[in-house]
Amino acid sequence: MEMMDIDAIMAQMRPRLDTHGLNTKAIRAHLGDCPWRVYLFGEVDSTNTMLKKLCREGTPAGTVLVADRQTGGRGRLGRSFQSPGGVGVYLSALLRPDCTPQELMHLTCATAVAMCDAVENAFGFRPGIKWTNDLVVSKRKLGGILTELVLDPKTCRVEGAVIGIGINCNQLEADFDESIRPIATSARMVMGREADRNRLIAEMVKSLEAMDQTLLSFPSPMLGQYRKDCITLGQHVSILRGDEVRHADAIDIDAEGGLTVRYENGEIGTVTSGEVSIRGLYGYI
Ligand code: BTN
């Protein structure tokens, strides 16, 4: 797929456009006047991988790729993200903010708040956020976020930001792999009825577009809402950095989305995403 534009890719992938009810017209019907372009695929390796390639080839900001299923869905810290067909939403959006990577430290947090808004608008319930990037309901994971930057090698400024989001929509408990069954949930399990994936996609796109408009305001207007949504605050947490484990209280979120913690010896520190994994002392939350 090297050096092909997105319309050529769409034409090539048409035979694999079995999307199990995902439908561009139904998505558009909920998008209102949002100018972003949504491209729908049956099966791809990873929407993030695909959009990063397109970003380097000059695809414009506001391009959104959605797949019914992914064969190589990726999560944070090199983990895989299970992406079966017919039940989830796997979406990547391209932003092109004119800034340095340091000015985007809060991007994952801003995305998490935008996704809580989207789920609330689509389904009527608001998930919590497990710092930094997991959407959770009743201590189980509803979805996750993987943000990846493409940098200009000469200036080291941001050429593009690819925001990838996966949300479990219509899985029943038995549909999840045994490895994640005790800690996973879906919108259907929360609501007790089927979740409209087309509606959710439209709400995700609208929320991301709104987020993009204030992304470089400082301090970020989303921080107050992030603090309200973040279920990690006020908890005892284990901070896993490589083989090292430290225990602490999570006490605040700083302006860049870092987690401020008080270690057991009273020392105050900031934990930034990407380098660590956070666990509650008694499990996933
Ligand atoms: C995580 O939970 O660690 C993050 C999961 C992010 C998954 C989404 S699905 C759409 C996009 N494509 C990917 O390969 N990953 C992200």
Short mmCIF file of C-alpha atoms and ligand atoms in Angstrom, two decimals:
data_model
loop_
_atom_site.label_atom_id
_atom_site.label_comp_id
_atom_site.label_asym_id
_atom_site.label_seq_id
_atom_site.Cartn_x
_atom_site.Cartn_y
_atom_site.Cartn_z
CA MET A 1 0.00 0.00 0.00
CA GLU A 2 3.06 2.23 -0.16
CA MET A 3 2.36 5.67 -1.71
CA MET A 4 -1.33 5.08 -2.50
CA ASP A 5 -3.89 7.68 -1.62
CA ILE A 6 -6.91 6.74 0.43
CA ASP A 7 -9.34 6.50 -2.49
CA ALA A 8 -7.07 3.97 -4.21
CA ILE A 9 -6.89 1.99 -0.98
CA MET A 10 -10.69 2.03 -0.67
CA ALA A 11 -11.08 0.75 -4.24
CA GLN A 12 -8.59 -2.06 -3.60
CA MET A 13 -10.25 -3.10 -0.32
CA ARG A 14 -13.86 -3.09 -1.53
CA PRO A 15 -14.07 -6.92 -1.63
CA ARG A 16 -13.32 -6.98 2.09
CA LEU A 17 -15.98 -4.39 2.86
CA ASP A 18 -18.20 -6.77 4.83
CA THR A 19 -18.83 -4.45 7.76
CA HIS A 20 -21.58 -6.27 9.69
CA GLY A 21 -23.95 -3.30 9.73
CA LEU A 22 -21.45 -0.47 9.89
CA ASN A 23 -22.67 1.94 7.27
CA THR A 24 -21.31 5.23 5.98
CA LYS A 25 -24.76 6.73 5.36
CA ALA A 26 -25.96 5.90 8.86
CA ILE A 27 -22.80 7.46 10.32
CA ARG A 28 -23.18 10.60 8.17
CA ALA A 29 -26.79 10.97 9.26
CA HIS A 30 -25.57 11.62 12.83
CA LEU A 31 -22.56 13.77 11.89
CA GLY A 32 -24.47 17.01 11.28
CA ASP A 33 -22.19 19.66 9.77
CA CYS A 34 -18.94 18.05 10.97
CA PRO A 35 -16.60 18.35 7.96
CA TRP A 36 -14.34 15.38 8.81
CA ARG A 37 -14.15 12.50 6.31
CA VAL A 38 -14.92 8.98 7.53
CA TYR A 39 -13.63 5.94 5.59
CA LEU A 40 -15.09 2.57 6.49
CA PHE A 41 -13.31 -0.78 6.05
CA GLY A 42 -14.29 -4.39 6.63
CA GLU A 43 -10.92 -5.75 7.72
CA VAL A 44 -7.56 -4.06 8.14
CA ASP A 45 -4.37 -4.89 10.00
CA SER A 46 -4.57 -1.81 12.24
CA THR A 47 -6.31 1.49 11.53
CA ASN A 48 -3.49 3.29 13.39
CA THR A 49 -0.76 1.68 11.28
CA MET A 50 -2.67 2.48 8.10
CA LEU A 51 -3.32 6.10 9.07
CA LYS A 52 0.31 6.70 10.06
CA LYS A 53 1.34 5.65 6.52
CA LEU A 54 -1.30 7.92 5.00
CA CYS A 55 -0.15 10.75 7.26
CA ARG A 56 3.39 10.52 5.84
CA GLU A 57 1.90 10.60 2.33
CA GLY A 58 0.09 13.89 2.98
CA THR A 59 -3.48 12.81 3.85
CA PRO A 60 -5.26 15.85 5.34
CA ALA A 61 -6.25 16.48 8.95
CA GLY A 62 -9.75 15.29 9.79
CA THR A 63 -9.33 11.93 8.02
CA VAL A 64 -10.92 9.12 10.02
CA LEU A 65 -10.51 5.38 9.37
CA VAL A 66 -12.94 2.91 10.90
CA ALA A 67 -12.76 -0.88 10.64
CA ASP A 68 -15.27 -3.58 11.50
CA ARG A 69 -12.34 -5.79 12.55
CA GLN A 70 -8.55 -5.65 12.84
CA THR A 71 -6.12 -8.53 12.40
CA GLY A 72 -3.28 -6.69 14.15
CA GLY A 73 -4.98 -4.26 16.54
CA ARG A 74 -2.37 -2.60 18.77
CA GLY A 75 -2.58 -1.27 22.32
CA ARG A 76 -0.23 0.70 24.57
CA LEU A 77 3.13 -0.61 25.73
CA GLY A 78 3.39 -2.97 22.73
CA ARG A 79 0.34 -4.98 23.71
CA SER A 80 -2.18 -6.33 21.20
CA PHE A 81 -5.83 -5.17 21.18
CA GLN A 82 -8.44 -7.85 20.43
CA SER A 83 -10.56 -6.51 17.54
CA PRO A 84 -13.18 -9.06 16.43
CA GLY A 85 -15.77 -8.22 13.75
CA GLY A 86 -19.40 -7.21 14.32
CA VAL A 87 -19.02 -6.15 17.95
CA GLY A 88 -16.54 -3.31 18.42
CA VAL A 89 -15.58 0.10 17.06
CA TYR A 90 -11.95 0.50 15.93
CA LEU A 91 -11.32 4.07 14.85
CA SER A 92 -8.29 6.22 14.07
CA ALA A 93 -8.35 9.97 13.42
CA LEU A 94 -5.63 12.22 12.02
CA LEU A 95 -4.87 15.65 13.51
CA ARG A 96 -2.18 18.00 12.23
CA PRO A 97 -1.56 20.50 15.04
CA ASP A 98 1.30 22.93 14.40
CA CYS A 99 3.39 22.30 17.53
CA THR A 100 6.16 20.36 19.23
CA PRO A 101 5.58 16.90 20.77
CA GLN A 102 5.93 18.48 24.25
CA GLU A 103 2.87 20.63 23.57
CA LEU A 104 0.82 17.46 23.04
CA MET A 105 1.63 15.70 26.31
CA HIS A 106 -2.04 16.00 27.30
CA LEU A 107 -3.39 14.52 24.03
CA THR A 108 -4.34 11.10 25.41
CA CYS A 109 -6.13 12.71 28.37
CA ALA A 110 -8.03 15.11 26.09
CA THR A 111 -9.02 12.16 23.90
CA ALA A 112 -10.24 10.19 26.92
CA VAL A 113 -12.55 13.05 27.98
CA ALA A 114 -13.79 13.40 24.39
CA MET A 115 -14.57 9.67 24.31
CA CYS A 116 -16.48 9.84 27.61
CA ASP A 117 -18.56 12.63 26.00
CA ALA A 118 -19.10 10.49 22.89
CA VAL A 119 -20.24 7.41 24.83
CA GLU A 120 -22.53 9.56 26.98
CA ASN A 121 -24.07 11.25 23.91
CA ALA A 122 -24.53 7.96 22.04
CA PHE A 123 -25.63 5.65 24.86
CA GLY A 124 -26.64 7.80 27.86
CA PHE A 125 -24.03 6.54 30.34
CA ARG A 126 -20.63 8.12 31.10
CA PRO A 127 -17.61 5.84 31.57
CA GLY A 128 -14.82 6.65 34.00
CA ILE A 129 -11.16 6.96 33.00
CA LYS A 130 -8.44 4.76 34.44
CA TRP A 131 -5.36 6.97 34.08
CA THR A 132 -4.21 7.45 31.50
CA ASN A 133 -6.04 5.90 28.59
CA ASP A 134 -8.61 3.27 29.60
CA LEU A 135 -12.37 3.86 29.56
CA VAL A 136 -13.93 1.85 32.37
CA VAL A 137 -17.34 0.98 33.78
CA SER A 138 -17.81 -0.88 37.09
CA LYS A 139 -14.06 -1.59 37.31
CA ARG A 140 -14.00 -3.24 33.86
CA LYS A 141 -12.41 -1.97 30.66
CA LEU A 142 -14.82 -0.65 28.00
CA GLY A 143 -12.17 0.71 25.66
CA GLY A 144 -8.66 2.02 25.18
CA ILE A 145 -6.75 4.77 23.42
CA LEU A 146 -3.44 4.64 21.56
CA THR A 147 -2.07 8.01 20.42
CA GLU A 148 0.94 8.02 18.10
CA LEU A 149 2.87 11.00 16.72
CA VAL A 150 4.51 11.30 13.31
CA LEU A 151 7.42 13.79 13.54
CA ASP A 152 9.13 15.85 10.87
CA PRO A 153 12.68 14.40 10.98
CA LYS A 154 14.28 17.79 10.21
CA THR A 155 12.42 20.05 12.64
CA CYS A 156 11.26 17.40 15.15
CA ARG A 157 7.89 19.19 15.13
CA VAL A 158 4.63 17.27 14.86
CA GLU A 159 3.69 16.29 11.32
CA GLY A 160 0.61 14.42 12.45
CA ALA A 161 -1.07 12.91 15.51
CA VAL A 162 -2.86 9.61 14.98
CA ILE A 163 -5.46 8.95 17.66
CA GLY A 164 -6.64 5.34 17.83
CA ILE A 165 -9.61 4.26 19.90
CA GLY A 166 -11.16 0.85 20.41
CA ILE A 167 -14.51 0.52 22.18
CA ASN A 168 -16.28 -2.74 23.04
CA CYS A 169 -19.89 -2.39 21.93
CA ASN A 170 -21.86 -5.61 21.53
CA GLN A 171 -19.80 -8.35 23.16
CA LEU A 172 -21.40 -10.56 25.77
CA GLU A 173 -19.16 -11.73 28.61
CA ALA A 174 -18.53 -15.10 26.93
CA ASP A 175 -17.31 -13.38 23.75
CA PHE A 176 -14.18 -12.07 25.45
CA ASP A 177 -11.03 -14.17 25.55
CA GLU A 178 -10.64 -15.91 28.90
CA SER A 179 -7.50 -13.85 29.49
CA ILE A 180 -9.47 -10.57 29.65
CA ARG A 181 -13.00 -11.82 30.52
CA PRO A 182 -12.93 -10.81 34.22
CA ILE A 183 -11.79 -7.26 33.42
CA ALA A 184 -13.63 -6.46 30.16
CA THR A 185 -17.07 -5.05 29.52
CA SER A 186 -19.09 -3.74 26.57
CA ALA A 187 -21.75 -1.08 26.06
CA ARG A 188 -24.29 -3.85 25.59
CA MET A 189 -23.36 -5.44 28.93
CA VAL A 190 -23.70 -2.03 30.60
CA MET A 191 -27.02 -1.08 28.95
CA GLY A 192 -28.70 -4.49 28.65
CA ARG A 193 -29.53 -3.77 25.02
CA GLU A 194 -27.76 -3.67 21.68
CA ALA A 195 -25.45 -0.71 21.07
CA ASP A 196 -25.72 1.26 17.81
CA ARG A 197 -22.14 1.29 16.52
CA ASN A 198 -22.90 3.78 13.71
CA ARG A 199 -24.25 6.30 16.21
CA LEU A 200 -21.22 5.84 18.46
CA ILE A 201 -18.80 6.38 15.55
CA ALA A 202 -20.54 9.65 14.64
CA GLU A 203 -20.41 10.88 18.26
CA MET A 204 -16.71 9.92 18.50
CA VAL A 205 -15.90 11.90 15.34
CA LYS A 206 -17.87 14.97 16.52
CA SER A 207 -16.20 14.91 19.94
CA LEU A 208 -12.73 14.55 18.40
CA GLU A 209 -13.36 17.46 16.07
CA ALA A 210 -14.50 19.63 19.01
CA MET A 211 -11.43 18.55 21.02
CA ASP A 212 -9.12 19.43 18.12
CA GLN A 213 -10.37 23.03 18.17
CA THR A 214 -9.09 23.71 21.71
CA LEU A 215 -6.18 21.26 21.72
CA LEU A 216 -3.44 23.89 21.90
CA SER A 217 -5.15 26.15 24.47
CA PHE A 218 -3.13 26.27 27.69
CA PRO A 219 -4.06 25.27 30.30
CA SER A 220 -6.25 22.75 28.55
CA PRO A 221 -9.98 23.33 29.11
CA MET A 222 -10.50 19.56 29.44
CA LEU A 223 -8.34 19.15 32.56
CA GLY A 224 -11.12 19.91 35.04
CA GLN A 225 -13.37 17.33 33.42
CA TYR A 226 -10.52 14.79 33.26
CA ARG A 227 -10.04 15.13 37.03
CA LYS A 228 -13.77 14.48 37.52
CA ASP A 229 -13.81 11.42 35.22
CA CYS A 230 -10.53 9.89 36.41
CA ILE A 231 -11.24 7.02 38.80
CA THR A 232 -7.52 6.60 39.59
CA LEU A 233 -7.43 9.79 41.68
CA GLY A 234 -7.68 9.13 45.42
CA GLN A 235 -6.61 5.51 44.99
CA HIS A 236 -3.63 3.51 46.23
CA VAL A 237 -1.75 2.43 43.12
CA SER A 238 1.16 0.22 42.13
CA ILE A 239 3.48 1.80 39.59
CA LEU A 240 5.21 -0.77 37.41
CA ARG A 241 8.32 0.57 35.69
CA GLY A 242 10.14 -2.36 34.08
CA ASP A 243 10.80 -4.78 36.98
CA GLU A 244 10.46 -2.09 39.64
CA VAL A 245 7.17 -1.77 41.57
CA ARG A 246 6.44 1.22 43.83
CA HIS A 247 3.29 1.90 45.84
CA ALA A 248 1.77 5.37 46.11
CA ASP A 249 -1.41 7.43 46.46
CA ALA A 250 -2.65 9.07 43.25
CA ILE A 251 -3.37 12.68 44.22
CA ASP A 252 -3.70 14.85 41.08
CA ILE A 253 -3.39 15.22 37.31
CA ASP A 254 -0.96 17.94 36.18
CA ALA A 255 -1.39 20.35 33.24
CA GLU A 256 0.36 17.91 30.89
CA GLY A 257 -1.77 14.94 31.91
CA GLY A 258 0.87 13.46 34.21
CA LEU A 259 -0.26 11.62 37.37
CA THR A 260 0.95 13.27 40.58
CA VAL A 261 1.57 10.66 43.27
CA ARG A 262 2.68 10.56 46.91
CA TYR A 263 4.99 7.59 47.52
CA GLU A 264 4.95 5.65 50.79
CA ASN A 265 7.99 7.61 52.07
CA GLY A 266 6.11 10.91 51.56
CA GLU A 267 8.01 11.87 48.40
CA ILE A 268 5.86 13.55 45.71
CA GLY A 269 6.46 12.56 42.09
CA THR A 270 4.90 12.74 38.65
CA VAL A 271 4.29 9.70 36.53
CA THR A 272 4.00 10.22 32.78
CA SER A 273 2.16 7.86 30.50
CA GLY A 274 4.07 5.65 28.11
CA GLU A 275 6.70 4.65 30.62
CA VAL A 276 4.65 2.88 33.26
CA SER A 277 1.70 0.64 33.89
CA ILE A 278 -0.63 1.52 36.77
CA ARG A 279 -2.56 -1.03 38.78
CA GLY A 280 -4.80 -0.68 41.79
CA LEU A 281 -3.33 -2.56 44.74
CA TYR A 282 -5.97 -5.27 44.34
CA GLY A 283 -6.13 -5.74 40.57
CA TYR A 284 -6.83 -3.97 37.27
CA ILE A 285 -8.44 -0.82 38.80
C1 BTN B 1 -5.03 0.13 24.78
O1 BTN B 1 -6.02 -0.28 25.38
O2 BTN B 1 -3.87 -0.11 25.18
C2 BTN B 1 -5.22 0.95 23.54
C3 BTN B 1 -6.07 0.26 22.53
C4 BTN B 1 -6.23 1.06 21.25
C5 BTN B 1 -6.94 0.25 20.18
C6 BTN B 1 -7.28 1.08 18.98
S1 BTN B 1 -8.42 0.24 17.91
C7 BTN B 1 -8.16 1.42 16.66
C8 BTN B 1 -6.68 1.73 16.67
N1 BTN B 1 -5.95 0.76 15.86
C9 BTN B 1 -5.09 0.04 16.61
O3 BTN B 1 -4.34 -0.85 16.16
N2 BTN B 1 -5.17 0.42 17.88
C10 BTN B 1 -6.12 1.48 18.08
#
